[in-house]
Each structure stands twice: as structure tokens, then as C-alpha cells.
Amino acid sequence: MRPIRELAAATLLMIALLSVATPVRAADKAGRFSVTAKIGPAINLNDSFLQFAASPEFLVAVDSDYNAYLGVDPQFQYTADVLTINLPATFQYDIELPVDGLYVYPKLSGGLSYVVETGRPAGFVEPTFGIKYQAHEYVHVSLEPIGVPLYIGRYFAAQYHFFAGVGVDL
């Protein structure tokens, strides 16, 4: 029951932040391409199994204000015994907050997942909420405190992940 309360509280926080948001100015970012390296834990919600996760993210803005991004963000989650590879397509929308250079973003990813040791493929969808600070026209740092991948195949599994990242805009 606790994860549901935390998810509800995070959703309310996101709604509150979005209600005070202002449009993004393209001048804050160097260009339409964004590349970010992210790392963090991935925790299975059904058995508390912990994996280390790394994710290179490649996005391209599809609008003139660099608000809406399409891209890929493959994830590699591993321990000494298990390697999980997620290959998603992703959509992200940056929303600028009143603090200069600070953004929140909802993101939705979906694609294929494969657990190498067991040979178990699955589809997955992952709603994510993140915060990004544009430290310089070319450099940003980000936190994704809410990421909940849902795996659907011959099995159902859910995870929680928390990513920290640093990236460049080109």
C-alpha cells in the first residue's frame, strides 16, 4: 500500500508544479539534440530485487521551442547474476518552472525488454517524471525520482527506478 501512497503524492506534486509552469524558451538550450548519461538503482516491487541501471538517452526536439522530444533511451540493468536490457522509444515534454533554467518533464517510454540469463522477452511501458536544470546552454543535469517500468509478457513485473544524469544539448 505504501508505494501507491508515494505514487499518489508524487503525482499531486507534479500537478502542482505543472500548474505554475511557463513555456520553454528555445534560447535556454543550444540546439534540438539532447544526449544524457543516467545511472541509478532499479528495484523490483514484487521481491525488492535490486539492480544497478545505466541508460544513455538520445533525444531530438520535434518542435521549434525544444519542448517536445522523441528518442531512445536503452537501459541496461544488472547484478552479478542477472542482466536485463530494455530497448524503448520515448516521448518527453519539458516544462519550464519560474526558476530560470529549471524544468520538470513527464516522459513515457515503451518497447521491448529481455532478461539475458533466462531468455525471457517482454514488452514494457514506463511512465517517468523528472527534473532538469539547464546549467549552461550546452549542459544539463537531471534527476528522475519517479520511474515505474511495467513489464508485460509471459509474466508481469513492476520496478521502481531513480536516475541521476548529466547531458549535453547540441
PDB file of C-alpha atoms in Angstrom, residues 8-125:
ATOM      1  CA  ALA A   8      -0.183   9.448  -5.430  1.00  0.00           C
ATOM      2  CA  ALA A   9       1.841  12.048  -3.517  1.00  0.00           C
ATOM      3  CA  ALA A  10       4.345  12.343  -6.381  1.00  0.00           C
ATOM      4  CA  THR A  11       1.507  12.744  -8.881  1.00  0.00           C
ATOM      5  CA  LEU A  12      -0.012  15.567  -6.806  1.00  0.00           C
ATOM      6  CA  LEU A  13       3.408  17.241  -6.615  1.00  0.00           C
ATOM      7  CA  MET A  14       3.773  17.005 -10.396  1.00  0.00           C
ATOM      8  CA  ILE A  15       0.324  18.547 -10.916  1.00  0.00           C
ATOM      9  CA  ALA A  16       1.192  21.405  -8.541  1.00  0.00           C
ATOM     10  CA  LEU A  17       4.484  22.078 -10.358  1.00  0.00           C
ATOM     11  CA  LEU A  18       2.813  21.965 -13.765  1.00  0.00           C
ATOM     12  CA  SER A  19       0.191  24.480 -12.667  1.00  0.00           C
ATOM     13  CA  VAL A  20       2.883  27.174 -12.159  1.00  0.00           C
ATOM     14  CA  ALA A  21       4.875  26.306 -15.284  1.00  0.00           C
ATOM     15  CA  THR A  22       5.737  28.740 -18.068  1.00  0.00           C
ATOM     16  CA  PRO A  23       6.576  27.981 -21.713  1.00  0.00           C
ATOM     17  CA  VAL A  24      10.132  26.906 -22.503  1.00  0.00           C
ATOM     18  CA  ARG A  25      12.277  29.371 -24.432  1.00  0.00           C
ATOM     19  CA  ALA A  26      14.437  27.780 -27.121  1.00  0.00           C
ATOM     20  CA  ALA A  27      17.237  30.220 -26.180  1.00  0.00           C
ATOM     21  CA  ASP A  28      17.837  28.221 -22.943  1.00  0.00           C
ATOM     22  CA  LYS A  29      19.155  25.242 -24.917  1.00  0.00           C
ATOM     23  CA  ALA A  30      21.908  25.106 -27.520  1.00  0.00           C
ATOM     24  CA  GLY A  31      20.020  23.026 -30.052  1.00  0.00           C
ATOM     25  CA  ARG A  32      17.497  20.394 -30.888  1.00  0.00           C
ATOM     26  CA  PHE A  33      19.594  17.344 -29.880  1.00  0.00           C
ATOM     27  CA  SER A  34      19.967  16.125 -26.293  1.00  0.00           C
ATOM     28  CA  VAL A  35      22.257  13.328 -25.094  1.00  0.00           C
ATOM     29  CA  THR A  36      22.190  12.292 -21.427  1.00  0.00           C
ATOM     30  CA  ALA A  37      24.016   9.589 -19.434  1.00  0.00           C
ATOM     31  CA  LYS A  38      21.926   8.332 -16.492  1.00  0.00           C
ATOM     32  CA  ILE A  39      22.674   5.895 -13.654  1.00  0.00           C
ATOM     33  CA  GLY A  40      20.801   4.670 -10.596  1.00  0.00           C
ATOM     34  CA  PRO A  41      19.074   1.759  -8.874  1.00  0.00           C
ATOM     35  CA  ALA A  42      16.230  -0.340 -10.309  1.00  0.00           C
ATOM     36  CA  ILE A  43      14.200  -2.124  -7.621  1.00  0.00           C
ATOM     37  CA  ASN A  44      11.669  -4.869  -8.351  1.00  0.00           C
ATOM     38  CA  LEU A  45       8.472  -4.033  -6.490  1.00  0.00           C
ATOM     39  CA  ASN A  46       7.338  -7.638  -6.072  1.00  0.00           C
ATOM     40  CA  ASP A  47      10.503  -9.012  -4.407  1.00  0.00           C
ATOM     41  CA  SER A  48      12.769  -5.991  -3.677  1.00  0.00           C
ATOM     42  CA  PHE A  49      15.452  -7.397  -6.017  1.00  0.00           C
ATOM     43  CA  LEU A  50      17.966  -4.585  -6.643  1.00  0.00           C
ATOM     44  CA  GLN A  51      19.824  -3.989  -9.911  1.00  0.00           C
ATOM     45  CA  PHE A  52      22.250  -1.251 -10.928  1.00  0.00           C
ATOM     46  CA  ALA A  53      20.975   0.556 -14.026  1.00  0.00           C
ATOM     47  CA  ALA A  54      22.658   2.682 -16.682  1.00  0.00           C
ATOM     48  CA  SER A  55      20.884   4.439 -19.521  1.00  0.00           C
ATOM     49  CA  PRO A  56      22.285   6.505 -22.381  1.00  0.00           C
ATOM     50  CA  GLU A  57      19.483   8.713 -23.684  1.00  0.00           C
ATOM     51  CA  PHE A  58      19.323  10.200 -27.201  1.00  0.00           C
ATOM     52  CA  LEU A  59      16.564  12.737 -27.909  1.00  0.00           C
ATOM     53  CA  VAL A  60      15.671  15.124 -30.707  1.00  0.00           C
ATOM     54  CA  ALA A  61      13.287  18.060 -30.278  1.00  0.00           C
ATOM     55  CA  VAL A  62      10.362  17.893 -32.685  1.00  0.00           C
ATOM     56  CA  ASP A  63       9.123  21.462 -32.143  1.00  0.00           C
ATOM     57  CA  SER A  64      10.712  24.880 -32.635  1.00  0.00           C
ATOM     58  CA  ASP A  65      10.780  25.736 -28.909  1.00  0.00           C
ATOM     59  CA  TYR A  66      12.601  22.488 -27.972  1.00  0.00           C
ATOM     60  CA  ASN A  67       9.777  21.407 -25.642  1.00  0.00           C
ATOM     61  CA  ALA A  68       8.777  18.067 -27.153  1.00  0.00           C
ATOM     62  CA  TYR A  69      11.355  15.324 -27.656  1.00  0.00           C
ATOM     63  CA  LEU A  70      11.290  11.922 -29.335  1.00  0.00           C
ATOM     64  CA  GLY A  71      14.112   9.463 -28.934  1.00  0.00           C
ATOM     65  CA  VAL A  72      15.518   6.274 -27.474  1.00  0.00           C
ATOM     66  CA  ASP A  73      16.864   5.561 -24.001  1.00  0.00           C
ATOM     67  CA  PRO A  74      18.118   1.976 -23.785  1.00  0.00           C
ATOM     68  CA  GLN A  75      18.512   0.697 -20.242  1.00  0.00           C
ATOM     69  CA  PHE A  76      20.992  -1.868 -19.000  1.00  0.00           C
ATOM     70  CA  GLN A  77      20.153  -3.250 -15.557  1.00  0.00           C
ATOM     71  CA  TYR A  78      22.462  -5.730 -13.922  1.00  0.00           C
ATOM     72  CA  THR A  79      23.703  -7.553 -10.861  1.00  0.00           C
ATOM     73  CA  ALA A  80      26.315 -10.300 -10.658  1.00  0.00           C
ATOM     74  CA  ASP A  81      23.691 -12.846 -11.823  1.00  0.00           C
ATOM     75  CA  VAL A  82      21.145 -11.035 -13.997  1.00  0.00           C
ATOM     76  CA  LEU A  83      21.316  -8.694 -16.993  1.00  0.00           C
ATOM     77  CA  THR A  84      18.129  -7.013 -18.228  1.00  0.00           C
ATOM     78  CA  ILE A  85      18.176  -4.997 -21.455  1.00  0.00           C
ATOM     79  CA  ASN A  86      15.325  -2.569 -22.197  1.00  0.00           C
ATOM     80  CA  LEU A  87      15.027  -1.062 -25.675  1.00  0.00           C
ATOM     81  CA  PRO A  88      12.361   1.675 -25.595  1.00  0.00           C
ATOM     82  CA  ALA A  89      11.228   4.566 -27.732  1.00  0.00           C
ATOM     83  CA  THR A  90      10.451   7.621 -25.630  1.00  0.00           C
ATOM     84  CA  PHE A  91       8.495  10.887 -25.638  1.00  0.00           C
ATOM     85  CA  GLN A  92       9.464  13.693 -23.230  1.00  0.00           C
ATOM     86  CA  TYR A  93       7.996  17.174 -22.766  1.00  0.00           C
ATOM     87  CA  ASP A  94       9.992  19.898 -20.952  1.00  0.00           C
ATOM     88  CA  ILE A  95       8.042  22.432 -18.910  1.00  0.00           C
ATOM     89  CA  GLU A  96       9.966  25.435 -17.581  1.00  0.00           C
ATOM     90  CA  LEU A  97       9.385  26.495 -13.985  1.00  0.00           C
ATOM     91  CA  PRO A  98       9.626  30.091 -12.713  1.00  0.00           C
ATOM     92  CA  VAL A  99      13.266  29.493 -11.690  1.00  0.00           C
ATOM     93  CA  ASP A 100      15.483  30.251 -14.708  1.00  0.00           C
ATOM     94  CA  GLY A 101      16.821  27.053 -16.300  1.00  0.00           C
ATOM     95  CA  LEU A 102      14.738  24.674 -14.142  1.00  0.00           C
ATOM     96  CA  TYR A 103      12.357  22.262 -15.883  1.00  0.00           C
ATOM     97  CA  VAL A 104      10.075  19.396 -14.987  1.00  0.00           C
ATOM     98  CA  TYR A 105       9.251  16.765 -17.541  1.00  0.00           C
ATOM     99  CA  PRO A 106       6.818  13.920 -17.872  1.00  0.00           C
ATOM    100  CA  LYS A 107       8.152  11.124 -20.067  1.00  0.00           C
ATOM    101  CA  LEU A 108       6.583   7.991 -21.484  1.00  0.00           C
ATOM    102  CA  SER A 109       8.711   5.137 -22.803  1.00  0.00           C
ATOM    103  CA  GLY A 110       7.731   1.795 -24.248  1.00  0.00           C
ATOM    104  CA  GLY A 111       9.384  -1.054 -26.053  1.00  0.00           C
ATOM    105  CA  LEU A 112      10.970  -4.450 -25.611  1.00  0.00           C
ATOM    106  CA  SER A 113      12.734  -5.956 -22.621  1.00  0.00           C
ATOM    107  CA  TYR A 114      14.920  -9.037 -22.449  1.00  0.00           C
ATOM    108  CA  VAL A 115      16.335 -10.875 -19.420  1.00  0.00           C
ATOM    109  CA  VAL A 116      19.526 -12.429 -20.816  1.00  0.00           C
ATOM    110  CA  GLU A 117      20.045 -15.270 -18.303  1.00  0.00           C
ATOM    111  CA  THR A 118      16.504 -16.648 -18.533  1.00  0.00           C
ATOM    112  CA  GLY A 119      15.798 -15.741 -22.151  1.00  0.00           C
ATOM    113  CA  ARG A 120      12.530 -14.078 -21.100  1.00  0.00           C
ATOM    114  CA  PRO A 121      11.358 -11.370 -23.514  1.00  0.00           C
ATOM    115  CA  ALA A 122       8.583  -8.954 -22.592  1.00  0.00           C
ATOM    116  CA  GLY A 123       7.051  -5.711 -23.629  1.00  0.00           C
ATOM    117  CA  PHE A 124       7.187  -2.797 -21.239  1.00  0.00           C
ATOM    118  CA  VAL A 125       5.819   0.669 -20.697  1.00  0.00           C
TER     119      VAL A 125
END
